[in-house]
XYZ file of C-alpha atoms in Angstrom:
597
model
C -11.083 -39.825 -13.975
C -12.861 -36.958 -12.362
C -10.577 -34.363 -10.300
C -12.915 -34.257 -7.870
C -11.694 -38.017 -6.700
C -7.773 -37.058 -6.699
C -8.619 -34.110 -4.068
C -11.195 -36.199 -1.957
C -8.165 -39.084 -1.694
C -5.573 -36.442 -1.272
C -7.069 -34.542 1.762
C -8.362 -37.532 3.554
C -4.549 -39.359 2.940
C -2.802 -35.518 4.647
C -5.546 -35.012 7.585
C -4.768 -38.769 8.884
C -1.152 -38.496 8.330
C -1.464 -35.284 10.637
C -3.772 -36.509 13.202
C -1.850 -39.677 14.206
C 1.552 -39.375 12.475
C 2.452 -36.324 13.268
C 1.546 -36.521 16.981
C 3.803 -39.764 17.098
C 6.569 -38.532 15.170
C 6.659 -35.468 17.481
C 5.440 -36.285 20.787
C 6.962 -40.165 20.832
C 9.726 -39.833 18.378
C 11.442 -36.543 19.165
C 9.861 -36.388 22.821
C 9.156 -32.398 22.396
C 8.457 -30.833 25.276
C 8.362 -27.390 26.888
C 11.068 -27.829 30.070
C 13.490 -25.351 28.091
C 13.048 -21.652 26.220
C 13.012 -21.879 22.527
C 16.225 -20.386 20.829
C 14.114 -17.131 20.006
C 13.319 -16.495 23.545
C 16.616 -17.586 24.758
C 18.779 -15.713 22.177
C 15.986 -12.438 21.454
C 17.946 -9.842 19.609
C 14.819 -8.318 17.723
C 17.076 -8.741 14.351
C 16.914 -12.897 13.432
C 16.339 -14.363 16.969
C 12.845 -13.032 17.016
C 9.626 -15.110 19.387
C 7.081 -15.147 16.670
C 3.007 -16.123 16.853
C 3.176 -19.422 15.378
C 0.708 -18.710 12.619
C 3.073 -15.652 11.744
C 6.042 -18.568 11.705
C 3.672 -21.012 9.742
C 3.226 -18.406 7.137
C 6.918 -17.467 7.174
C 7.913 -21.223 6.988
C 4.974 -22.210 4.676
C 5.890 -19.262 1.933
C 9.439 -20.038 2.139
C 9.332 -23.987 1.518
C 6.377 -23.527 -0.703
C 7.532 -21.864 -3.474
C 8.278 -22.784 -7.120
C 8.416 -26.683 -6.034
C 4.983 -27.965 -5.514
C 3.940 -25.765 -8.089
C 6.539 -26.280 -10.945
C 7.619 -30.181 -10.057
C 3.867 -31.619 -10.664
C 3.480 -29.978 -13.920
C 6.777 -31.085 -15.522
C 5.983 -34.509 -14.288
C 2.662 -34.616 -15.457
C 4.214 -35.894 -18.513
C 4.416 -39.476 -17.442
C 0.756 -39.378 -16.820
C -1.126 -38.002 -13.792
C -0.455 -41.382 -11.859
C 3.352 -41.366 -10.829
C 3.002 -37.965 -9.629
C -0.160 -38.371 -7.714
C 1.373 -41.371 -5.789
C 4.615 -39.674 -5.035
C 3.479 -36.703 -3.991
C 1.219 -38.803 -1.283
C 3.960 -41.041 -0.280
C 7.280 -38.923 -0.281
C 4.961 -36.575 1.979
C 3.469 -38.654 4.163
C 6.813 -40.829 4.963
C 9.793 -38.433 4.323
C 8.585 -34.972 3.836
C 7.531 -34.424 6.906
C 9.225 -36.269 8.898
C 12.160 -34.478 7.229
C 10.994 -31.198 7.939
C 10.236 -31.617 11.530
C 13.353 -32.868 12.550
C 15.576 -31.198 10.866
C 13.435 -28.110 12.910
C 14.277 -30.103 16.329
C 17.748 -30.452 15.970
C 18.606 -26.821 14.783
C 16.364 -25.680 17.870
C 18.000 -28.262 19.813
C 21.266 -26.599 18.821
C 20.226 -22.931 19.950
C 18.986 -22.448 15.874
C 22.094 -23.307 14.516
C 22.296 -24.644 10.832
C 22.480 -27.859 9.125
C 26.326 -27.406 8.836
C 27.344 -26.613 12.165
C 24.762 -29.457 13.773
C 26.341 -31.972 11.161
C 29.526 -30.788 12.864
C 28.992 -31.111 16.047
C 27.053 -34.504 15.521
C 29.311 -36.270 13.281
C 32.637 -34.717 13.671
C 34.525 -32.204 11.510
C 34.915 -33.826 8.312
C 30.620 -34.555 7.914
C 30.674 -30.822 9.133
C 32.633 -29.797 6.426
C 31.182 -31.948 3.974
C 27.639 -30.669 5.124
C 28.579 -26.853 4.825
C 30.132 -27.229 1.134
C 27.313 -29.128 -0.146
C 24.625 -26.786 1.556
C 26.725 -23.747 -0.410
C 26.736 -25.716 -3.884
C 22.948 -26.947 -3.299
C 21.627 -23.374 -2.191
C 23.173 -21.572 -5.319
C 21.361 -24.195 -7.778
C 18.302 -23.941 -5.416
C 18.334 -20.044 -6.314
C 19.305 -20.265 -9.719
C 16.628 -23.203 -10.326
C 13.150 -21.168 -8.709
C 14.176 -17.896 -10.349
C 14.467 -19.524 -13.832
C 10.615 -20.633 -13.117
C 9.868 -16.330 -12.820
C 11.561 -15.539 -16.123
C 9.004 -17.071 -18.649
C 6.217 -15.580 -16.766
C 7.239 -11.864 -16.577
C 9.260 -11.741 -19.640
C 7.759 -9.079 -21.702
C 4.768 -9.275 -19.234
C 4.024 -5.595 -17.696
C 1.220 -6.556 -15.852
C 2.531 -8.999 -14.039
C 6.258 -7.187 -13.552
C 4.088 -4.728 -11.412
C 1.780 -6.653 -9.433
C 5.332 -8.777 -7.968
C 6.800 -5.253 -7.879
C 4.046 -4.120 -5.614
C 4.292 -6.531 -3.235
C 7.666 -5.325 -1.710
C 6.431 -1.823 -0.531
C 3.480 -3.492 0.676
C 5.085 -5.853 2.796
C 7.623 -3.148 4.089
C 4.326 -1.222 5.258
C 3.118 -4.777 7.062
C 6.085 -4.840 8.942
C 6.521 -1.529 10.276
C 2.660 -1.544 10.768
C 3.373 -4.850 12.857
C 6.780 -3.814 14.181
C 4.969 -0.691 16.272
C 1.660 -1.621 17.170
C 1.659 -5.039 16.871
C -1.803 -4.761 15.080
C -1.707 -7.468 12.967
C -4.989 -7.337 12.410
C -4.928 -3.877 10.382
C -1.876 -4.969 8.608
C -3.036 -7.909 7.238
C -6.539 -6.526 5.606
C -4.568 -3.557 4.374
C -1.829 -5.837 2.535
C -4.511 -7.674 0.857
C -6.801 -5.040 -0.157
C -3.393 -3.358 -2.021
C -2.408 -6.766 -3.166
C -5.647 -7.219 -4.947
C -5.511 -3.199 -5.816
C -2.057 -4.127 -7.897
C -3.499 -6.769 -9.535
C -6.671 -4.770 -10.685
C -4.426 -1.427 -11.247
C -2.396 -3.680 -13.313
C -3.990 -3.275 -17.099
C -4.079 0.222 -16.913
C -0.045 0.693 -16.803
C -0.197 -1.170 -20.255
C 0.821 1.720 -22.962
C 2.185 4.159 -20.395
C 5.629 4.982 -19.494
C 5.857 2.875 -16.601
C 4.473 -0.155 -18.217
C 7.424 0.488 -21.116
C 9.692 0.552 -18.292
C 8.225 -2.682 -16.697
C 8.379 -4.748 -20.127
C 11.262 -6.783 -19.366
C 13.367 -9.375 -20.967
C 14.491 -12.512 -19.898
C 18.391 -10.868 -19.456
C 17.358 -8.045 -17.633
C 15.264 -10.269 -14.949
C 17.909 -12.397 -14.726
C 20.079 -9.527 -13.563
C 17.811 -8.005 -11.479
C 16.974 -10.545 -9.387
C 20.110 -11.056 -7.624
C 20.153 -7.879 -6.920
C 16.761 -7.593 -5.442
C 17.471 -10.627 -3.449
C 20.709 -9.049 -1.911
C 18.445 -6.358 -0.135
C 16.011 -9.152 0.483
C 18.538 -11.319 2.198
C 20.428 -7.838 4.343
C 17.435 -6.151 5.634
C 16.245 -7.187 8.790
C 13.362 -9.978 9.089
C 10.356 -8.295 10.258
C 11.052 -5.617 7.649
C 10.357 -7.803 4.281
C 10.669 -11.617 4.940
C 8.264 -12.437 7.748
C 5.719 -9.985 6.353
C 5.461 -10.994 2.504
C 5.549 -14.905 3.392
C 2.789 -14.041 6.090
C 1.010 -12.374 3.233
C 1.269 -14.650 0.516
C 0.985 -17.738 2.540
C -2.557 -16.754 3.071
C -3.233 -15.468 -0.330
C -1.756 -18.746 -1.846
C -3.405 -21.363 0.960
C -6.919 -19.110 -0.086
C -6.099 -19.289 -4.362
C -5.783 -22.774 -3.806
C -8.922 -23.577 -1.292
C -10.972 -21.492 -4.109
C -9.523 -24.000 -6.627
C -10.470 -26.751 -4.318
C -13.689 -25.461 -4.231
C -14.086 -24.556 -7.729
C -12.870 -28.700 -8.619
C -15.880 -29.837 -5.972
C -18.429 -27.105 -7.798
C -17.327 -28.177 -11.552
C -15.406 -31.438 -10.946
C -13.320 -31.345 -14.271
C -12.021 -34.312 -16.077
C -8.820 -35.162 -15.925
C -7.997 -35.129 -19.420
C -4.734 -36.747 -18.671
C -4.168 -40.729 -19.091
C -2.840 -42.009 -15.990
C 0.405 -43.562 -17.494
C 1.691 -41.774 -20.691
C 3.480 -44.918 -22.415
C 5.763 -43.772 -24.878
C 7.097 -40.715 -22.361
C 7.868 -43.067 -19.432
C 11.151 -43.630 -20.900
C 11.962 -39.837 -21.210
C 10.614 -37.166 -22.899
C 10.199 -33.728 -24.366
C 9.720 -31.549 -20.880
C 11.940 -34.354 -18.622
C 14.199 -36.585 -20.510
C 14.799 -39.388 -17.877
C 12.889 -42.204 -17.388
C 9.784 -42.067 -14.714
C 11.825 -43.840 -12.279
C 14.072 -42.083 -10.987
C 12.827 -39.259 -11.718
C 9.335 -38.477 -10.796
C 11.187 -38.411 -7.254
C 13.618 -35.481 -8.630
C 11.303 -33.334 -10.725
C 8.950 -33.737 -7.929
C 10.667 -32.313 -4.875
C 8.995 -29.703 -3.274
C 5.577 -31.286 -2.485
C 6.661 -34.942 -1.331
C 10.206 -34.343 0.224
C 12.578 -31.225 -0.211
C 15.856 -30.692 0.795
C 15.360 -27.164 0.653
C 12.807 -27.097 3.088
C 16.127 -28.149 5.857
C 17.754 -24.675 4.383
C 14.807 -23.286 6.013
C 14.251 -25.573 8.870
C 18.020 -24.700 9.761
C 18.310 -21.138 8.791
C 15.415 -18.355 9.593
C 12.433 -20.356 11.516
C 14.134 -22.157 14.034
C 15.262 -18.717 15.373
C 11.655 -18.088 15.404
C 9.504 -20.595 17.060
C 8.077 -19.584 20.040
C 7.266 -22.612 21.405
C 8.328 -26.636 20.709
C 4.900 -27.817 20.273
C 5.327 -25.548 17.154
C 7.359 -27.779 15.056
C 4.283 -30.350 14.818
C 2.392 -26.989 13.390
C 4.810 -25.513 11.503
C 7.199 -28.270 10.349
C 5.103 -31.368 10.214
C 2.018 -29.425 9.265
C 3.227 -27.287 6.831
C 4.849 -29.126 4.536
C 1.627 -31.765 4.583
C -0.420 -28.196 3.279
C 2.018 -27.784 0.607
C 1.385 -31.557 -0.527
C -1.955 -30.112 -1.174
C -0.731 -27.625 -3.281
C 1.158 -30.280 -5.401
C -1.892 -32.368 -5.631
C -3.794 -29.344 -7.037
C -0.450 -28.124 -9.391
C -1.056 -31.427 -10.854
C -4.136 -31.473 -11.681
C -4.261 -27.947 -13.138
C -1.909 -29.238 -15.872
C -3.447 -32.460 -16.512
C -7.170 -31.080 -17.032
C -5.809 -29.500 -20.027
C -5.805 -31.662 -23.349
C -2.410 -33.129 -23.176
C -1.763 -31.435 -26.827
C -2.568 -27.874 -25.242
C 0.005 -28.815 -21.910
C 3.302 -29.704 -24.652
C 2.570 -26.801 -26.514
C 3.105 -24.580 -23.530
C 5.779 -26.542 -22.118
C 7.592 -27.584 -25.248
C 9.949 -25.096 -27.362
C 8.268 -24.899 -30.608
C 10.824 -27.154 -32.311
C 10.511 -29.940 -29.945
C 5.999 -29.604 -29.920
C 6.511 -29.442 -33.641
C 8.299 -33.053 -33.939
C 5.743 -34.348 -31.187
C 3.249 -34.417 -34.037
C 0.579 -33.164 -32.223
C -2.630 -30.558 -32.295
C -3.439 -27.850 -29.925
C -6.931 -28.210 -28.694
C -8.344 -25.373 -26.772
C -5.030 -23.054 -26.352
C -5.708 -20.593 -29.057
C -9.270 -19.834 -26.987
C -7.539 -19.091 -23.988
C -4.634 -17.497 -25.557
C -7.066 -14.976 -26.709
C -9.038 -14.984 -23.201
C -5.663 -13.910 -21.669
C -4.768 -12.064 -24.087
C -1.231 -13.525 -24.205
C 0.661 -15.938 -26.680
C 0.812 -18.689 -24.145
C 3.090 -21.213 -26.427
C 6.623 -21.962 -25.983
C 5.983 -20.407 -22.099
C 8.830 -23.351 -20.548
C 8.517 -23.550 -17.064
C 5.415 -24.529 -15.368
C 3.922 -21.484 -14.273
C 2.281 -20.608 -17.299
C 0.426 -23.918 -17.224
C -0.540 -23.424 -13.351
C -2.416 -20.109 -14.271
C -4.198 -21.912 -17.808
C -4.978 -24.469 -15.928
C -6.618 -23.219 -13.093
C -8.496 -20.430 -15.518
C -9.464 -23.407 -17.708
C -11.129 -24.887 -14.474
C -13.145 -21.906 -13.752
C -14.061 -21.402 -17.610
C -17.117 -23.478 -16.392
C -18.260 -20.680 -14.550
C -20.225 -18.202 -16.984
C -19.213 -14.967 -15.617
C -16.255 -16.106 -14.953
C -15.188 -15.145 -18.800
C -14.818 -11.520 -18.193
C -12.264 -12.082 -15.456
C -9.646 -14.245 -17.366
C -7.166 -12.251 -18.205
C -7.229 -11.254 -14.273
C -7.585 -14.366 -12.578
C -4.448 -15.335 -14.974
C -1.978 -12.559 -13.782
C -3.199 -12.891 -10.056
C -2.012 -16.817 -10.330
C 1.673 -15.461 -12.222
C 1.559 -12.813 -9.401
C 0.791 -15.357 -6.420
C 3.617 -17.767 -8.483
C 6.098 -15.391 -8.227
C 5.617 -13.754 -4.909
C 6.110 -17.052 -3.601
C 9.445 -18.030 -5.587
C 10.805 -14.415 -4.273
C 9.735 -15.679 -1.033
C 11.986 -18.470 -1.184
C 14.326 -16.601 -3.031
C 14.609 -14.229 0.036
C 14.555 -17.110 2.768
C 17.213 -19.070 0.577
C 19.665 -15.991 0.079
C 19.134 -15.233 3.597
C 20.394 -18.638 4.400
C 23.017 -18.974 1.955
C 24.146 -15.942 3.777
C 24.091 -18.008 6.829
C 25.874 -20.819 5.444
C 28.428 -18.628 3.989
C 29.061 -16.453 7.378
C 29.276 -20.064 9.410
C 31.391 -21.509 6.399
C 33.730 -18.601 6.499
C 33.940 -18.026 9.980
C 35.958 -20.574 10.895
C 39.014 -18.399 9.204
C 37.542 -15.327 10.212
C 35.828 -15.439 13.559
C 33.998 -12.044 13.290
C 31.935 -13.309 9.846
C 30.254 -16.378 12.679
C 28.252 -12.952 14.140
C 25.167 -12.641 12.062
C 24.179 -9.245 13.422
C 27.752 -8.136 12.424
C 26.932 -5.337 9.371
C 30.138 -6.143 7.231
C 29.502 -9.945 7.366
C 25.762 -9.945 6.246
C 26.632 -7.213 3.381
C 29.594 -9.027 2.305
C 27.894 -12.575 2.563
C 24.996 -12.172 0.628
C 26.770 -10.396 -2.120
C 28.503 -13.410 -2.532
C 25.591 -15.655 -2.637
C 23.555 -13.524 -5.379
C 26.573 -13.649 -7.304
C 27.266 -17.462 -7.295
C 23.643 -17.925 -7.760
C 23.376 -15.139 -10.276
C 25.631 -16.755 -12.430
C 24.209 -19.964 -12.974
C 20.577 -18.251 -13.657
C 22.331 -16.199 -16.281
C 24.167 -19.275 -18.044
C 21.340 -21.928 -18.457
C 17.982 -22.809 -18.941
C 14.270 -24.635 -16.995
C 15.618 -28.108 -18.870
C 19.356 -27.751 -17.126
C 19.299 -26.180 -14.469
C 16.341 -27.526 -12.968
C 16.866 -31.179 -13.392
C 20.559 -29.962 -11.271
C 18.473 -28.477 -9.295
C 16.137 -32.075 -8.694
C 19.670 -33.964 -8.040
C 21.134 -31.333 -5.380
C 17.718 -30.805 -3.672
C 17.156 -34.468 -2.810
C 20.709 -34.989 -1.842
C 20.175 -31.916 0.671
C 17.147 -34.005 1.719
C 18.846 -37.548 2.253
C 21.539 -35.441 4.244
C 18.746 -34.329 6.483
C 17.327 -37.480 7.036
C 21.254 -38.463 8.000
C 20.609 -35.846 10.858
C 17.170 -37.316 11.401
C 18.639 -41.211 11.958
C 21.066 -39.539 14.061
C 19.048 -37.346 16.528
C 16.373 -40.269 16.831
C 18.689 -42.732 17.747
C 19.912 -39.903 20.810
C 16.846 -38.917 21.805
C 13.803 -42.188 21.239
C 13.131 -44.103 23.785
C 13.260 -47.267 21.383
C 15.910 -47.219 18.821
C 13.950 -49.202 16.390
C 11.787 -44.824 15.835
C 14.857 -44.576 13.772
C 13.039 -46.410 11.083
C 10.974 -43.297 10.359
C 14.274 -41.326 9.288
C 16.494 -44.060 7.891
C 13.460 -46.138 5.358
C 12.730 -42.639 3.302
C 16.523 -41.832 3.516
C 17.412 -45.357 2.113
C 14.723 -44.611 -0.827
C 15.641 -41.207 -1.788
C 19.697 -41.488 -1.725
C 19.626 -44.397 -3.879
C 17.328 -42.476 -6.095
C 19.727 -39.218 -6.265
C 22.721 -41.284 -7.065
C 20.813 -43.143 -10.066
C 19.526 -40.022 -11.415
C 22.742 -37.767 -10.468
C 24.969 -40.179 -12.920
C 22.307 -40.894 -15.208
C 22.151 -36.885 -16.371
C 25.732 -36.858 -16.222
C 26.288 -39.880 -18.595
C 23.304 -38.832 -21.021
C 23.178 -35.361 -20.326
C 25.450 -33.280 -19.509
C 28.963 -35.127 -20.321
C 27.064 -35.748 -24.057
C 27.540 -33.647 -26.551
C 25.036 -34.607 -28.700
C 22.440 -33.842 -25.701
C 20.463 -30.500 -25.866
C 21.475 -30.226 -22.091
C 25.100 -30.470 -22.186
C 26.650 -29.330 -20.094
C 30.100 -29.614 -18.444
C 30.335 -27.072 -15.116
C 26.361 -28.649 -14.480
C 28.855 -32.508 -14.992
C 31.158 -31.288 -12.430
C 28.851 -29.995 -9.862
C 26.882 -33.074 -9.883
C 29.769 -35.375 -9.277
C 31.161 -33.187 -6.777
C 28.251 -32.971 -4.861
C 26.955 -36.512 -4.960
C 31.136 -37.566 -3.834
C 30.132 -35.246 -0.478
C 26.871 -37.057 0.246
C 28.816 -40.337 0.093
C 31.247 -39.188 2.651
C 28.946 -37.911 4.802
C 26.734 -41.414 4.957
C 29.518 -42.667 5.474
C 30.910 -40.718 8.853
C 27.207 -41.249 9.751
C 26.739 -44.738 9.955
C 30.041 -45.437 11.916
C 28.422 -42.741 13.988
C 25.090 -45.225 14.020
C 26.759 -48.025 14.876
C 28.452 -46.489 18.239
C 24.938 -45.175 18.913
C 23.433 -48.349 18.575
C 25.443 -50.181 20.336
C 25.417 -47.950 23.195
C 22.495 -45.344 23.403
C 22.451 -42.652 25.307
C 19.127 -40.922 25.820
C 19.503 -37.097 25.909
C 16.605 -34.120 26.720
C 16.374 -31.932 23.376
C 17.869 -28.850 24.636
C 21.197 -30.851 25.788
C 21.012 -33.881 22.593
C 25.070 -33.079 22.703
């Protein structure tokens, strides 16, 4: 199988889906329209409520959703095979993920920008509310703690690439006060990339110095630090940091991967990958459950996320200038980062299936696997790096794609470059998501909270924010400090897609209010049947084999509890929904989206 066929099918699959779909799903479905102001224009306080170009939004919205997902989820999974992967990715995005996205987007503009929680609320009555807020606050601290464990094996003792991600934050503070007053986006945009790309180049020459001694960091002392970087992340206002770094990177990361694309069409690699891996479909060394169910867990970001309604609840719908923008930014933009799955995947599974366990497998567990590393000790040396035993996924995104342009002479000199731009581009994006997701969780706590304390519902109030995201770097914090890639991100797989099926419970809901034909409800409710049927199997399969068994490398107990906890709140919220259904079904009431009450 050439790679060359896998992007051809891919693109042609996500431009269709876009053309036809999305214009359905938006303009037939949901009914947008522009009659009424967007929250942002209607509630502009120049701190979160802020009108935004919609490309600006897009790469906001792109970066945050886009993060350690599509990258990390295709590689692990790659271990069935390149097949299951290749098919979900397609699929879940097509049918649920953005369908998800977008109407999650609707109904938190429909609500003035108000998040998944409080619309749940309103919608469903107190107790979904409730249900909806605690299960957003245990899902967005695994969230956090599951992306940032992806950053650790990349920077860990790792200089170079400590300082290029460094970098990035003054340079995006200089973007947004650049765009903040003169509006010259323009100039701010060719400057951040020319000292992006400065970084990346300056990089090598730190090596040796004092500062590079300072930047070699341990896994510990990331673990600490990013919690506390993402607290000034999440309290500083958004044009300051968030909307300029996701502007940034989205561009840098939609133009690493078009190069990619570009570089498969000019060298069209083999897949070196079967496309079924038999005696791993059952479980194995990198994901230990069986293909089904989950492929559809360790495969979130990519096909459908429930992260994504974090962010489609929490910092763009308080940003869209216009309705039309949700077939842009929330249909369109999660079809883009089904791209960047597709090419995730087969970065991993273009290297000799030896080389891709030996990166992603301690050396205990490659070691019993009985197997021979191919071509890794050529571009270990390349790099420059020891690149075995590097858990995680982003390790084998940046060998992967350096692998692929190996077949380009010149291209030789550059390795060790191209392969710290790709950790850099990795990790700018997880901190991107790590920012939008704290920011949120800050959200979710101030809304959660608020109801005892009414002043903690005001986001712009100064206490609130500072208080609230301490709290969420702290819970989140925690659980990055007290696991590992195998634990915490197969939680992570569970909570995600529960988040997701709870969005497509809003979805069924706000169709059903606003379609002109109940039977539209079909595009929520068939991917929300599919994916909460898969969460439960896989939520108390870990729990039985995993993490309630002792004699499991994974075990477990707090990661036991959480699971059960959380998967007892999405059964009470389906639940409260479909009585809710059933009244709407059996007498509709068709509503305009700014009034869907």
């Amino acid at each position: 199988m050439n790679a060359i066929t896998l992007v051809i099918g891919a693109i042609c699959i996500l431009v269709i889906a876009y053309r036809f779909y999305g214009i359905f799903f938006t303009k037939k479905v949901l009914k947008i329209n522009e009659d009424t102001p967007t929250p942002a224009n209607e509630k502009n306080d120049g701190q979160d409520y802020v009108p935004t170009n919609r490309w600006v939004a897009f790469g906001h919205h792109f970066a945050a959703i886009a993060a350690a997902g599509p990258l990390v989820g295709p590689i692990l999974a790659a271990q069935f095979g390149y097949l299951p992967g290749y098919l979900w990715l397609l699929i879940g995005a097509v049918i649920g993920g953005a369908v998800h996205d977008a109407v999650v987007l609707f109904a938190s503009m429909t609500k003035g920008g108000k998040s998944l929680s409080e619309v749940m609320r309103e919608e469903l009555g107190p107790v979904a509310g409730f249900c909806t807020g605690l299960a957003m606050l245990f899902i967005i601290t695994i969230t956090m703690a599951g992306l940032s464990m992806v950053i650790l094996g990349a920077l860990a003792e790792n200089p170079w690439g400590t300082f290029a991600v460094a970098a990035t934050i003054p340079i995006a503070m200089l973007m947004g006060l650049i765009n903040k007053f003169t509006g010259n986006l323009k100039i701010s945009t060719i400057l951040g990339v020319i000292l992006l790309v400065g970084a990346v180049f300056y990089g090598p020459s730190i090596q040796g110095t004092w500062l590079g001694d300072v930047l070699t960091l341990d896994r510990e002392t990331l673990s600490i630090l990013l919690p506390i970087y993402a607290f000034f992340a999440a309290a500083l206002p958004v044009w300051f940091l968030l909307a300029p770094r996701d502007y940034l990177s989205s561009f840098m990361k939609i133009g690493v991967f078009i190069a990619l694309i570009i570089g498969v069409f000019i060298i069209n690699p083999t897949i070196q990958f079967p496309a079924f891996i038999p005696e791993f479909l059952g479980g194995g060394p990198i994901v230990a459950g069986p293909v089904w169910p989950f492929v559809s867990i360790t495969i979130a970001c990519g096909a459908i996320s429930g992260f994504h309604a974090f962010v489609g609840s929490g910092t763009t719908p308080k940003m869209l200038n216009r309705w039309d923008d949700i077939r842009v930014v929330g249909f369109g933009a999660m079809l883009v980062e089904c791209v960047v799955g597709v090419m995730a995947l087969i970065a991993a599974t273009v290297l000799h299936p030896a080389d891709y366990f030996a990166i992603n497998s301690s050396p205990e567990a490659f070691a019993k696997l009985g197997m021979t590393v191919v071509d890794l000790p050529v571009l270990s040396e390349a790099i420059g790096m020891d690149l075995e035993g590097r858990t995680g996924g982003a390790v084998t995104l940046a060998v992967g794609m350096a692998s692929i342009f190996s077949g380009v002479e010149w291209f030789s000199h550059l390795t060790a470059y191209f392969y710290q731009f790709v950790i850099m581009f990795e990790a700018v994006f997880i901190l991107t998501a790590i920012d939008a997701g704290t920011r949120t969780a800050r959200y979710l706590i101030q809304d959660f909270l608020g109801n005892v304390y009414k002043p903690l519902k005001k986001t712009d109030w100064l206490p609130g924010a500072i208080g609230a995201s301490a709290l969420a770097c702290i819970m989140w914090g925690y659980l990055l400090n007290s696991g590992d890639i195998a634990s915490v991100w197969a939680l992570f797989g569970v909570s995600n897609q529960l988040m997701a099926s709870i969005g497509l419970v809003c979805g069924v809901t706000f169709v059903l209010k606003v379609a002109d034909k109940r039977i539209y409800a079909l595009t929520c409710f068939i991917p929300l049947v599919y994916l909460y049927i898969t969460v439960n199997v896989a939520g108390f399969w870990m729990v039985k084999n995993v993490y309630w068994n002792d004699m499991a490398g994974g075990y477990n107990i707090l990661n036991g509890i959480l699971s059960i906890i959380m998967l007892t709140l999405g059964l009470i919220i389906v639940i409260t929904s479909v009585i809710k259904w059933r009244e709407l079904w059996a007498h509709p009431r068709f509503t305009k989206q700014a009034t869907a009450n």
